[in-house]
CSV table of C-alpha atoms and ligand atoms in Angstrom, one decimal:
chain,number,residue,atom,x,y,z
A,28,MET,CA,12.8,19.6,46.2
A,29,THR,CA,11.6,17.2,43.6
A,30,ARG,CA,8.2,17.6,42.1
A,31,GLU,CA,6.4,14.6,42.3
A,32,LEU,CA,2.9,13.2,40.6
A,33,ARG,CA,0.6,10.9,42.2
A,34,LEU,CA,-1.5,8.3,39.8
A,35,GLY,CA,-4.6,6.3,40.3
A,36,ILE,CA,-4.3,3.2,38.1
A,37,ALA,CA,-7.6,1.8,37.3
A,38,GLY,CA,-7.3,-1.4,35.4
A,39,LEU,CA,-4.5,-3.9,36.4
A,40,GLY,CA,-4.8,-6.3,32.8
A,41,THR,CA,-2.3,-6.7,30.1
A,42,VAL,CA,-1.6,-3.0,30.3
A,43,GLY,CA,-2.4,-1.7,33.7
A,44,THR,CA,0.5,-4.2,35.1
A,45,GLY,CA,3.2,-2.8,32.1
A,46,VAL,CA,2.6,0.5,33.4
A,47,VAL,CA,3.2,-0.5,37.3
A,48,LYS,CA,6.5,-2.6,36.2
A,49,ILE,CA,7.4,0.5,34.4
A,50,ILE,CA,7.2,3.2,36.9
A,51,ARG,CA,8.5,0.5,39.6
A,52,SER,CA,11.5,-0.4,37.4
A,53,LYS,CA,12.4,2.9,36.1
A,54,ALA,CA,11.9,5.5,38.7
A,55,ALA,CA,15.6,6.7,38.7
A,56,LEU,CA,15.1,7.3,34.7
A,57,LEU,CA,11.6,8.6,34.7
A,58,SER,CA,12.9,10.8,37.2
A,59,ALA,CA,15.6,12.4,35.4
A,60,ARG,CA,14.1,12.9,32.4
A,61,THR,CA,10.6,14.7,34.0
A,62,GLY,CA,12.3,16.2,37.0
A,63,THR,CA,9.4,14.8,39.0
A,64,GLU,CA,8.8,11.6,40.8
A,65,ILE,CA,6.2,9.8,39.3
A,66,ARG,CA,4.6,7.6,42.0
A,67,ILE,CA,1.5,5.4,42.2
A,68,THR,CA,-0.7,6.2,45.2
A,69,ALA,CA,-4.0,3.7,44.4
A,70,VAL,CA,-4.9,1.1,42.0
A,71,CYS,CA,-8.2,-0.2,41.4
A,72,ALA,CA,-9.4,-3.5,39.8
A,73,ARG,CA,-12.2,-6.2,39.7
A,74,ASP,CA,-10.4,-8.8,41.8
A,75,LYS,CA,-8.1,-7.9,44.7
A,76,SER,CA,-6.8,-11.5,45.3
A,77,LYS,CA,-6.0,-12.0,41.9
A,78,ASP,CA,-2.1,-12.9,41.3
A,79,ARG,CA,-1.2,-10.1,38.7
A,80,GLY,CA,2.8,-11.1,38.8
A,81,VAL,CA,3.6,-7.4,39.7
A,82,ASN,CA,4.4,-6.1,43.3
A,83,LEU,CA,1.2,-3.8,44.3
A,84,THR,CA,2.7,-2.9,48.2
A,85,GLY,CA,2.5,0.4,48.9
A,86,TYR,CA,-0.5,1.4,46.8
A,87,ALA,CA,-3.8,1.9,48.5
A,88,TRP,CA,-6.4,-0.5,46.7
A,89,GLU,CA,-9.9,0.8,45.7
A,90,ASP,CA,-12.8,-1.6,44.5
A,91,ASP,CA,-14.7,1.2,42.7
A,92,PRO,CA,-12.9,3.2,39.9
A,93,VAL,CA,-14.9,6.6,40.6
A,94,THR,CA,-13.7,6.7,44.4
A,95,LEU,CA,-10.1,6.2,42.9
A,96,ALA,CA,-10.4,8.8,40.6
A,97,ARG,CA,-11.4,11.1,43.4
A,98,ARG,CA,-8.8,10.3,45.5
A,99,ASP,CA,-7.1,13.7,47.1
A,100,ASP,CA,-4.0,11.6,46.9
A,101,VAL,CA,-4.8,11.2,43.0
A,102,ASP,CA,-3.7,13.7,40.5
A,103,VAL,CA,-3.8,11.6,37.3
A,104,PHE,CA,-6.3,9.2,37.2
A,105,VAL,CA,-4.9,6.3,34.4
A,106,GLU,CA,-7.9,4.5,33.0
A,107,LEU,CA,-6.8,1.1,31.8
A,108,MET,CA,-9.9,-0.6,32.0
A,109,GLY,CA,-11.7,-0.8,28.5
A,110,GLY,CA,-15.1,-0.4,27.2
A,111,ALA,CA,-16.5,2.5,25.2
A,112,ASP,CA,-19.2,3.1,28.2
A,113,GLY,CA,-19.4,2.0,31.8
A,114,PRO,CA,-16.9,2.3,34.5
A,115,ALA,CA,-14.1,3.7,31.8
A,116,LYS,CA,-16.6,6.3,31.0
A,117,VAL,CA,-18.0,7.1,34.4
A,118,ALA,CA,-14.8,7.3,36.1
A,119,THR,CA,-13.5,9.2,33.8
A,120,GLU,CA,-15.8,11.9,33.9
A,121,ALA,CA,-15.4,11.6,37.8
A,122,ALA,CA,-11.9,12.3,37.7
A,123,LEU,CA,-12.5,15.4,35.1
A,124,LYS,CA,-14.9,17.0,37.4
A,125,ALA,CA,-12.6,16.5,40.8
A,126,GLY,CA,-10.1,18.2,38.6
A,127,LYS,CA,-7.6,15.5,37.9
A,128,ASP,CA,-5.9,14.9,34.4
A,129,VAL,CA,-6.6,11.8,32.8
A,130,VAL,CA,-4.2,9.2,30.8
A,131,THR,CA,-6.2,6.6,28.7
A,132,ALA,CA,-5.7,3.8,26.5
A,133,ASN,CA,-9.2,3.3,25.5
A,134,LYS,CA,-9.7,4.0,21.9
A,135,ALA,CA,-13.5,3.0,22.1
A,136,MET,CA,-14.4,5.5,24.7
A,137,LEU,CA,-12.8,8.3,22.9
A,138,ALA,CA,-14.0,7.0,19.7
A,139,MET,CA,-17.6,7.1,20.4
A,140,HIS,CA,-17.3,9.9,23.2
A,141,GLY,CA,-14.4,12.0,22.1
A,142,GLN,CA,-15.8,15.4,21.6
A,143,ASN,CA,-17.8,15.1,24.8
A,144,LEU,CA,-15.0,14.2,26.9
A,145,ALA,CA,-12.6,17.2,25.5
A,146,GLU,CA,-15.0,19.9,25.8
A,147,GLN,CA,-15.4,18.6,29.8
A,148,ALA,CA,-11.9,18.1,30.0
A,149,GLU,CA,-10.9,21.3,28.6
A,150,SER,CA,-13.5,23.5,30.1
A,151,GLY,CA,-12.0,22.8,33.4
A,152,GLY,CA,-8.4,23.3,32.2
A,153,ARG,CA,-7.7,19.3,32.5
A,154,LEU,CA,-6.1,17.1,30.1
A,155,ILE,CA,-6.9,14.0,28.8
A,156,ARG,CA,-4.2,11.9,27.3
A,157,PHE,CA,-4.1,8.9,25.0
A,158,GLU,CA,-1.3,7.9,22.9
A,159,ALA,CA,-1.8,3.9,23.8
A,160,ALA,CA,-5.2,4.3,22.0
A,161,VAL,CA,-3.9,3.9,18.6
A,162,ALA,CA,-1.2,1.6,16.9
A,163,GLY,CA,0.0,0.7,20.6
A,164,GLY,CA,3.5,1.7,21.1
A,165,ILE,CA,4.1,3.7,17.9
A,166,PRO,CA,4.1,7.3,18.9
A,167,VAL,CA,1.6,8.5,16.4
A,168,ILE,CA,-0.6,10.9,18.2
A,169,LYS,CA,2.7,12.8,19.4
A,170,ALA,CA,3.7,12.5,15.6
A,171,LEU,CA,0.4,14.1,14.7
A,172,THR,CA,0.0,16.9,17.2
A,173,GLU,CA,3.6,18.0,17.6
A,174,GLY,CA,5.8,16.9,15.2
A,175,LEU,CA,3.6,17.3,12.0
A,176,ALA,CA,2.1,20.7,13.5
A,177,GLY,CA,3.5,22.7,10.5
A,178,ASN,CA,1.5,20.9,8.0
A,179,GLU,CA,-1.5,20.4,6.1
A,180,ILE,CA,-2.4,17.0,6.8
A,181,THR,CA,-3.5,15.5,3.2
A,182,ARG,CA,-4.2,11.6,4.4
A,183,VAL,CA,-3.8,9.4,6.8
A,184,ILE,CA,-3.2,5.4,6.0
A,185,GLY,CA,-2.8,2.7,8.4
A,186,VAL,CA,-2.5,-1.2,9.1
A,187,MET,CA,-4.1,-0.5,12.9
A,188,ASN,CA,-4.8,-3.8,13.7
A,189,GLY,CA,-2.4,-6.4,14.3
A,190,SER,CA,-4.6,-9.3,14.4
A,191,CYS,CA,-6.4,-8.9,11.2
A,192,ASN,CA,-2.9,-8.4,10.0
A,193,TYR,CA,-1.7,-11.8,11.6
A,194,ILE,CA,-4.6,-13.4,10.2
A,195,LEU,CA,-4.2,-12.1,6.1
A,196,THR,CA,-0.5,-12.6,6.3
A,197,ARG,CA,-0.8,-16.4,7.8
A,198,MET,CA,-3.4,-17.3,5.2
A,199,GLU,CA,-1.0,-16.4,2.4
A,200,SER,CA,2.0,-17.6,4.1
A,201,ALA,CA,0.4,-21.0,4.9
A,202,GLY,CA,-2.3,-21.1,2.3
A,203,LEU,CA,-4.9,-21.6,5.0
A,204,THR,CA,-8.9,-20.5,4.7
A,205,TYR,CA,-9.8,-17.7,7.1
A,206,GLU,CA,-11.6,-20.0,9.1
A,207,GLU,CA,-8.6,-21.9,9.8
A,208,VAL,CA,-6.5,-18.8,10.8
A,209,PHE,CA,-9.3,-17.5,12.4
A,210,ALA,CA,-9.5,-20.3,14.7
A,211,GLU,CA,-5.7,-20.3,15.3
A,212,ALA,CA,-5.7,-16.9,16.4
A,213,ASP,CA,-8.6,-17.4,18.7
A,214,GLY,CA,-6.6,-20.3,20.4
A,215,LEU,CA,-3.4,-18.5,20.9
A,216,GLY,CA,-5.5,-15.7,22.3
A,217,TYR,CA,-4.7,-13.0,19.6
A,218,LEU,CA,-8.2,-12.0,19.1
A,219,GLU,CA,-10.5,-9.7,21.8
A,220,ALA,CA,-12.9,-11.4,23.7
A,221,ASP,CA,-15.5,-10.2,21.3
A,222,PRO,CA,-13.4,-11.0,18.0
A,223,GLN,CA,-16.0,-8.9,16.0
A,224,LEU,CA,-13.9,-5.7,17.2
A,225,ASP,CA,-10.9,-7.2,15.5
A,226,VAL,CA,-11.9,-9.0,12.4
A,227,GLY,CA,-15.2,-6.7,11.8
A,228,GLY,CA,-12.7,-3.7,11.5
A,229,ILE,CA,-14.4,-2.0,14.7
A,230,ASP,CA,-11.0,-1.3,16.7
A,231,ALA,CA,-9.2,-0.2,14.1
A,232,ALA,CA,-11.9,2.3,12.7
A,233,HIS,CA,-12.0,3.5,16.3
A,234,LYS,CA,-8.3,4.3,16.0
A,235,LEU,CA,-8.7,5.7,12.6
A,236,ALA,CA,-11.8,8.2,14.2
A,237,ILE,CA,-9.3,9.4,16.5
A,238,LEU,CA,-6.4,10.2,14.1
A,239,SER,CA,-8.8,11.8,11.5
A,240,SER,CA,-9.7,14.4,14.4
A,241,ILE,CA,-6.3,15.2,14.8
A,242,ALA,CA,-5.1,15.3,11.6
A,243,PHE,CA,-8.1,17.4,10.1
A,244,GLY,CA,-9.2,19.3,13.0
A,245,THR,CA,-12.6,17.8,12.8
A,246,GLN,CA,-14.8,16.2,15.6
A,247,VAL,CA,-14.5,12.6,16.1
A,248,ASP,CA,-17.1,10.9,14.0
A,249,PHE,CA,-16.9,6.9,14.3
A,250,SER,CA,-20.2,6.5,12.8
A,251,GLY,CA,-19.3,8.6,9.6
A,252,ILE,CA,-16.5,5.5,8.8
A,253,GLU,CA,-17.3,3.1,5.6
A,254,LEU,CA,-16.3,-0.3,7.2
A,255,GLU,CA,-16.1,-3.7,6.4
A,256,GLY,CA,-14.4,-6.2,8.2
A,257,ILE,CA,-11.9,-9.0,6.8
A,258,GLU,CA,-14.4,-12.0,7.2
A,259,ARG,CA,-15.2,-12.3,3.5
A,260,VAL,CA,-11.7,-12.3,2.3
A,261,SER,CA,-10.7,-15.5,1.0
A,262,ILE,CA,-7.6,-17.4,0.2
A,263,GLU,CA,-8.6,-17.2,-3.5
A,264,ASP,CA,-8.3,-13.5,-3.6
A,265,ILE,CA,-5.2,-13.4,-1.4
A,266,ARG,CA,-3.7,-15.8,-4.1
A,267,HIS,CA,-4.8,-13.9,-7.3
A,268,ALA,CA,-4.0,-10.4,-5.7
A,269,ALA,CA,-0.7,-11.9,-5.1
A,270,ASP,CA,-0.7,-13.5,-8.7
A,271,MET,CA,-1.3,-9.8,-10.0
A,272,GLY,CA,1.4,-8.1,-7.6
A,273,PHE,CA,-0.7,-6.8,-4.8
A,274,LYS,CA,-1.3,-7.8,-1.2
A,275,ILE,CA,-4.8,-7.7,0.9
A,276,LYS,CA,-4.7,-5.6,4.2
A,277,LEU,CA,-7.1,-4.3,6.2
A,278,LEU,CA,-6.5,-0.4,5.2
A,279,GLY,CA,-7.9,2.5,7.2
A,280,VAL,CA,-7.5,5.7,5.2
A,281,ALA,CA,-8.8,9.0,6.3
A,282,GLN,CA,-9.0,12.5,3.6
A,283,ILE,CA,-10.6,15.9,3.7
A,284,THR,CA,-12.3,15.7,0.1
A,285,GLY,CA,-14.8,18.6,-1.5
A,286,ARG,CA,-17.7,16.6,-0.1
A,287,GLY,CA,-16.5,16.2,3.7
A,288,LEU,CA,-14.6,13.8,5.3
A,289,GLU,CA,-13.9,10.7,3.8
A,290,GLN,CA,-12.9,7.8,6.0
A,291,ARG,CA,-12.7,3.9,5.4
A,292,MET,CA,-11.8,0.9,7.0
A,293,MET,CA,-11.9,-2.1,4.7
A,294,PRO,CA,-9.8,-4.6,2.8
A,295,CYS,CA,-7.9,-3.2,-0.1
A,296,LEU,CA,-5.3,-4.3,-2.3
A,297,VAL,CA,-1.7,-2.7,-1.9
A,298,PRO,CA,1.2,-2.9,-4.2
A,299,ASP,CA,3.4,-6.5,-2.6
A,300,THR,CA,6.6,-3.9,-3.0
A,301,SER,CA,5.1,-0.9,-1.0
A,302,ALA,CA,5.9,-0.5,3.1
A,303,LEU,CA,2.2,-1.6,3.6
A,304,GLY,CA,2.5,-4.6,1.2
A,305,GLN,CA,5.4,-5.7,3.2
A,306,LEU,CA,3.8,-5.4,6.7
A,307,ASP,CA,3.5,-8.9,8.1
A,308,GLY,CA,2.3,-10.7,11.1
A,309,GLY,CA,0.8,-8.4,14.1
A,310,THR,CA,2.8,-4.8,13.2
A,311,ASN,CA,1.3,-1.9,13.1
A,312,MET,CA,1.8,0.8,10.2
A,313,VAL,CA,0.7,4.3,9.7
A,314,VAL,CA,1.4,6.4,6.8
A,315,LEU,CA,1.1,10.2,7.6
A,316,GLU,CA,1.2,12.6,4.6
A,317,GLY,CA,1.8,16.2,4.8
A,318,ASP,CA,1.8,19.2,2.3
A,319,GLU,CA,5.6,20.0,3.6
A,320,VAL,CA,6.9,16.8,4.9
A,321,GLY,CA,5.8,14.9,2.5
A,322,GLN,CA,5.2,11.0,3.5
A,323,ILE,CA,6.0,9.9,6.9
A,324,VAL,CA,6.0,6.1,7.8
A,325,LEU,CA,6.0,4.7,11.3
A,326,ARG,CA,5.8,1.1,12.3
A,327,GLY,CA,5.9,-0.7,15.3
A,328,ALA,CA,4.2,-3.2,17.6
A,329,GLY,CA,0.5,-2.4,18.1
A,330,ALA,CA,-0.4,-4.1,21.0
A,331,GLY,CA,1.1,-5.8,23.8
A,332,MET,CA,2.1,-5.1,27.6
A,333,GLY,CA,5.5,-3.4,26.7
A,334,PRO,CA,4.3,-1.3,24.0
A,335,THR,CA,1.2,-0.3,25.0
A,336,ALA,CA,2.5,0.3,28.4
A,337,SER,CA,5.4,2.2,26.4
A,338,ALA,CA,2.8,4.9,25.2
A,339,VAL,CA,1.0,5.2,28.5
A,340,LEU,CA,4.2,6.3,29.8
A,341,SER,CA,4.8,9.0,27.0
A,342,ASP,CA,1.5,10.7,28.4
A,343,ILE,CA,2.8,10.2,32.1
A,344,CYS,CA,5.9,11.9,31.4
A,345,ASP,CA,4.4,14.7,29.4
A,346,ILE,CA,2.1,15.6,32.4
A,347,ALA,CA,5.1,15.7,34.7
A,348,ARG,CA,6.9,18.0,32.1
A,349,ASP,CA,3.9,20.1,32.4
A,350,VAL,CA,3.3,19.7,28.5
A,351,ARG,CA,-0.3,20.6,28.2
A,352,LEU,CA,-1.8,20.5,24.9
A,353,PRO,CA,-5.8,20.0,23.7
A,354,THR,CA,-7.0,16.9,23.3
A,355,PHE,CA,-7.3,16.7,19.8
A,356,GLY,CA,-4.6,19.0,19.3
A,357,GLN,CA,-6.6,22.5,18.9
A,358,PRO,CA,-9.4,23.4,21.4
A,359,ALA,CA,-12.2,21.1,21.4
A,360,ASN,CA,-14.8,23.9,20.7
A,361,THR,CA,-12.7,24.5,17.4
A,362,LEU,CA,-13.2,21.3,16.1
A,363,LYS,CA,-15.3,21.5,12.5
A,364,LYS,CA,-18.3,19.2,12.8
A,365,THR,CA,-17.7,17.5,9.4
A,366,SER,CA,-20.6,15.6,6.9
A,367,PRO,CA,-19.2,12.4,6.3
A,368,ALA,CA,-18.1,11.4,2.3
A,369,ARG,CA,-18.2,8.1,1.0
A,370,SER,CA,-15.1,7.1,-1.5
A,371,VAL,CA,-15.8,9.8,-4.2
A,372,LEU,CA,-12.0,9.9,-5.2
A,373,PRO,CA,-11.7,7.6,-8.0
A,374,ALA,CA,-9.1,4.8,-7.4
A,375,PRO,CA,-8.5,1.4,-9.7
A,376,TYR,CA,-10.4,-1.5,-8.5
A,377,TYR,CA,-10.2,-5.7,-8.3
A,378,LEU,CA,-12.8,-7.4,-9.5
A,379,ARG,CA,-12.9,-11.3,-9.2
A,380,MET,CA,-16.1,-13.1,-10.6
A,381,ALA,CA,-17.3,-16.4,-11.6
A,382,LEU,CA,-18.7,-16.5,-15.2
A,383,MET,CA,-21.1,-18.8,-16.1
A,384,ASP,CA,-19.3,-20.8,-18.8
A,385,LYS,CA,-21.1,-19.8,-21.9
A,386,PRO,CA,-20.7,-18.0,-25.2
A,387,GLY,CA,-20.7,-14.3,-24.8
A,388,ALA,CA,-20.6,-14.0,-21.3
A,389,LEU,CA,-17.3,-12.4,-21.0
A,390,ALA,CA,-18.2,-9.9,-23.6
A,391,LYS,CA,-21.6,-9.0,-21.5
A,392,ILE,CA,-19.4,-8.3,-18.4
A,393,ALA,CA,-17.0,-6.1,-20.2
A,394,THR,CA,-20.2,-4.4,-22.0
A,395,LEU,CA,-21.6,-3.5,-18.6
A,396,LEU,CA,-18.9,-2.4,-17.0
A,397,GLY,CA,-18.2,0.0,-20.2
A,398,ASN,CA,-21.7,1.2,-20.4
A,399,ALA,CA,-21.2,2.3,-16.5
A,400,GLY,CA,-17.7,4.4,-17.4
A,401,VAL,CA,-15.4,1.5,-15.8
A,402,SER,CA,-12.5,0.7,-18.2
A,403,ILE,CA,-10.7,-2.5,-17.9
A,404,ASP,CA,-6.7,-2.2,-17.2
A,405,ARG,CA,-6.2,-6.0,-17.0
A,406,MET,CA,-7.9,-9.5,-17.1
A,407,ARG,CA,-7.1,-12.7,-16.4
A,408,GLN,CA,-9.4,-15.9,-16.8
A,409,TYR,CA,-8.1,-18.9,-14.9
A,410,GLY,CA,-8.6,-22.8,-16.1
A,411,HIS,CA,-11.6,-24.5,-14.7
A,412,SER,CA,-13.4,-27.7,-13.9
A,413,ASP,CA,-16.9,-27.1,-13.5
A,414,GLN,CA,-19.3,-24.7,-15.3
A,415,THR,CA,-18.6,-21.6,-14.0
A,416,ALA,CA,-14.9,-19.5,-15.2
A,417,PRO,CA,-13.0,-17.4,-12.8
A,418,VAL,CA,-12.5,-14.3,-14.3
A,419,LEU,CA,-10.0,-11.4,-12.5
A,420,ILE,CA,-10.2,-8.2,-13.5
A,421,VAL,CA,-8.4,-4.9,-12.4
A,422,THR,CA,-10.2,-1.9,-13.6
A,423,HIS,CA,-8.4,1.6,-14.6
A,424,LYS,CA,-9.1,4.3,-12.0
A,425,THR,CA,-13.0,4.7,-11.5
A,426,THR,CA,-15.3,5.9,-8.8
A,427,ARG,CA,-17.3,3.6,-6.4
A,428,THR,CA,-20.2,4.5,-7.8
A,429,ALA,CA,-19.6,3.9,-11.2
A,430,LEU,CA,-18.6,0.4,-10.3
A,431,ASP,CA,-21.7,0.0,-8.1
A,432,GLU,CA,-23.9,0.9,-11.1
A,433,ALA,CA,-22.2,-1.9,-13.2
A,434,LEU,CA,-22.4,-4.6,-10.5
A,435,ALA,CA,-26.1,-4.3,-10.4
A,436,ALA,CA,-26.3,-4.2,-14.0
A,437,MET,CA,-24.5,-7.4,-14.3
A,438,ASP,CA,-27.0,-8.5,-11.2
A,439,GLY,CA,-29.9,-8.6,-13.5
A,440,THR,CA,-28.3,-10.9,-15.8
A,441,ASP,CA,-27.4,-14.8,-16.4
A,442,VAL,CA,-23.7,-14.8,-16.5
A,443,LEU,CA,-22.8,-14.4,-13.0
A,444,ALA,CA,-22.6,-17.6,-10.9
A,445,SER,CA,-21.9,-15.7,-7.5
A,446,VAL,CA,-21.8,-12.4,-6.3
A,447,PRO,CA,-18.7,-10.8,-7.5
A,448,VAL,CA,-15.6,-9.4,-5.0
A,449,ALA,CA,-14.9,-6.0,-5.7
A,450,LEU,CA,-11.5,-4.5,-3.6
A,451,ARG,CA,-10.3,-1.2,-3.6
A,452,ILE,CA,-6.6,-0.7,-4.9
A,453,GLU,CA,-4.9,2.0,-2.6
A,454,SER,CA,-2.0,3.9,-4.1
A,455,VAL,CA,0.1,4.1,-1.0
B,11,NAP,N1,-3.9,-5.1,25.6
B,11,NAP,C1,-3.4,-4.3,24.6
B,11,NAP,O1,-2.3,-4.7,24.1
B,11,NAP,C2,-4.0,-2.9,24.3
B,11,NAP,C3,-3.3,-2.1,23.2
B,11,NAP,C4,-3.8,-0.7,23.4
B,11,NAP,C5,-5.0,-0.6,23.8
B,11,NAP,N2,-5.7,-1.2,24.8
B,11,NAP,C6,-6.4,-0.9,25.5
B,11,NAP,O2,-6.1,-0.7,26.8
B,11,NAP,C7,-7.1,-0.8,28.3
B,11,NAP,C8,-7.0,-2.0,29.0
B,11,NAP,O3,-6.7,-3.0,27.9
B,11,NAP,P1,-6.1,-4.7,28.7
B,11,NAP,O4,-5.8,-5.5,27.4
B,11,NAP,O5,-4.9,-4.2,29.7
B,11,NAP,O6,-7.3,-5.1,29.4
B,11,NAP,P2,-7.3,-6.0,30.3
B,11,NAP,O7,-6.7,-6.9,30.3
B,11,NAP,O8,-8.4,-7.3,30.0
B,11,NAP,O9,-7.5,-5.9,31.6
B,11,NAP,C9,-8.7,-4.8,32.0
B,11,NAP,C10,-8.2,-4.3,33.8
B,11,NAP,O10,-9.7,-3.7,33.9
B,11,NAP,C11,-10.4,-4.3,35.0
B,11,NAP,N3,-11.6,-3.9,35.3
B,11,NAP,C12,-12.6,-4.3,34.3
B,11,NAP,N4,-13.4,-3.8,34.8
B,11,NAP,C13,-13.5,-3.2,35.7
B,11,NAP,C14,-14.3,-2.2,36.9
B,11,NAP,N5,-15.5,-2.1,36.8
B,11,NAP,N6,-13.8,-1.8,37.9
B,11,NAP,C15,-12.4,-1.9,38.1
B,11,NAP,N7,-11.3,-2.5,37.5
B,11,NAP,C16,-11.8,-2.9,36.3
B,11,NAP,C17,-9.8,-5.7,35.5
B,11,NAP,O11,-10.0,-6.1,36.6
B,11,NAP,P3,-9.5,-7.4,36.9
B,11,NAP,O12,-8.1,-7.8,36.5
B,11,NAP,O13,-9.7,-7.8,38.0
B,11,NAP,O14,-10.7,-8.4,36.1
B,11,NAP,C18,-8.6,-5.5,34.6
B,11,NAP,O15,-7.5,-5.4,35.2
B,11,NAP,C19,-8.3,-1.3,27.2
B,11,NAP,O16,-8.9,0.5,26.7
B,11,NAP,C20,-8.0,-1.6,25.7
B,11,NAP,O17,-8.4,-1.5,24.5
B,11,NAP,C21,-5.2,-2.1,25.2
């Protein structure tokens, strides 16, 4: 007799309806691959009367996700409502308590409560799976937990928010300002209801926090991420960076250093010839570096109905096949609590400054950089029409601390017309 796996799906928006569509249209394929009949028994959303463009007949309806999570005819609670707290968390906890496995796409909930939820799940012998929570359709969780299990992971890098990458690449290709492209992206529905989650780097940082935990065997630490969004990236910087052979990306980087776990999500320059530099539009890319395997580059759709539902199905199929792994790749009670480390590893930096157009200004800046131990690799001065002279500097490798010391010293002089822009150049 064929086994069956009974799903209760809470959330019938973009991802939830995508999951229902795949399960309805690919029942035979899923059954052949898993030896299990994957069946939806009950669903839940806020508005029962909404036309969702998908056939829901044959499924019981619940108004309350907690009631759905506790139903006797549900083996796996599929949480696709979203939100770090509120109904998603309450219903996930109720499902675990009722002895159900959980599949979710909710990066916010995992970034904020991942450790507690993992401990709760594992103490009861349950699973929480979340392939769709990071980089949409790209199977990066599987790659890290399974494909690279024999490696010490040395670094995780990624462009993990398609909306930000769309904005930055569109600014460059169309020569538009940040404000103009933001309005355009908003109009096209590319941004979250709270756009700060996208452009403030928060959504991408949630994903980085989850990947760091799996990569380095550490407890999820969202608050330890150095975070800066793309709101201050100007079209001037994009143009100047391009002139010098770079692209600006909202880049997530995580690595273990002698001082702890370094995690940052901020605009960085990458060589325009690199795979990350050539990533255009809303696509995501995650680069994983392992001591044995070297560098792996994963690229694909980071959001959208099909790609995200595809990732949810990967988790559901694993449960159907009885693949049972700890939440973050190793038991939650063995994950180390690390202290966050500010970027200590040296890197070259891009500096843009507007100098007052007076004799000795440039020499003063060079001296202050030198005093802080920052040496200049390349410098460009641009033509100007007013009282200020735009200057670009690419430094040799230096620490952020040394650079901040130089910038603080410049602040006390009369040669700067505005606050300098300093962006890290990441070697990728
Ligand atoms: N969209 C993507 O491309 C994408 C990619 C990766 C990960 N994710 C993650 O996937 C999750 C779902 O995203 P989505 O884009 O599908 O969201 P969405 O389109 O806004 O859908 C959310 C669904 O949850 C339901 N819901 C919200 N609060 C509820 C409550 N209190 N009780 C019952 N149902 C409730 C809504 O019901 P109504 O329809 O009745 O309002 C809606 O059906 C989020 O965690 C998101 O971060 C999304």
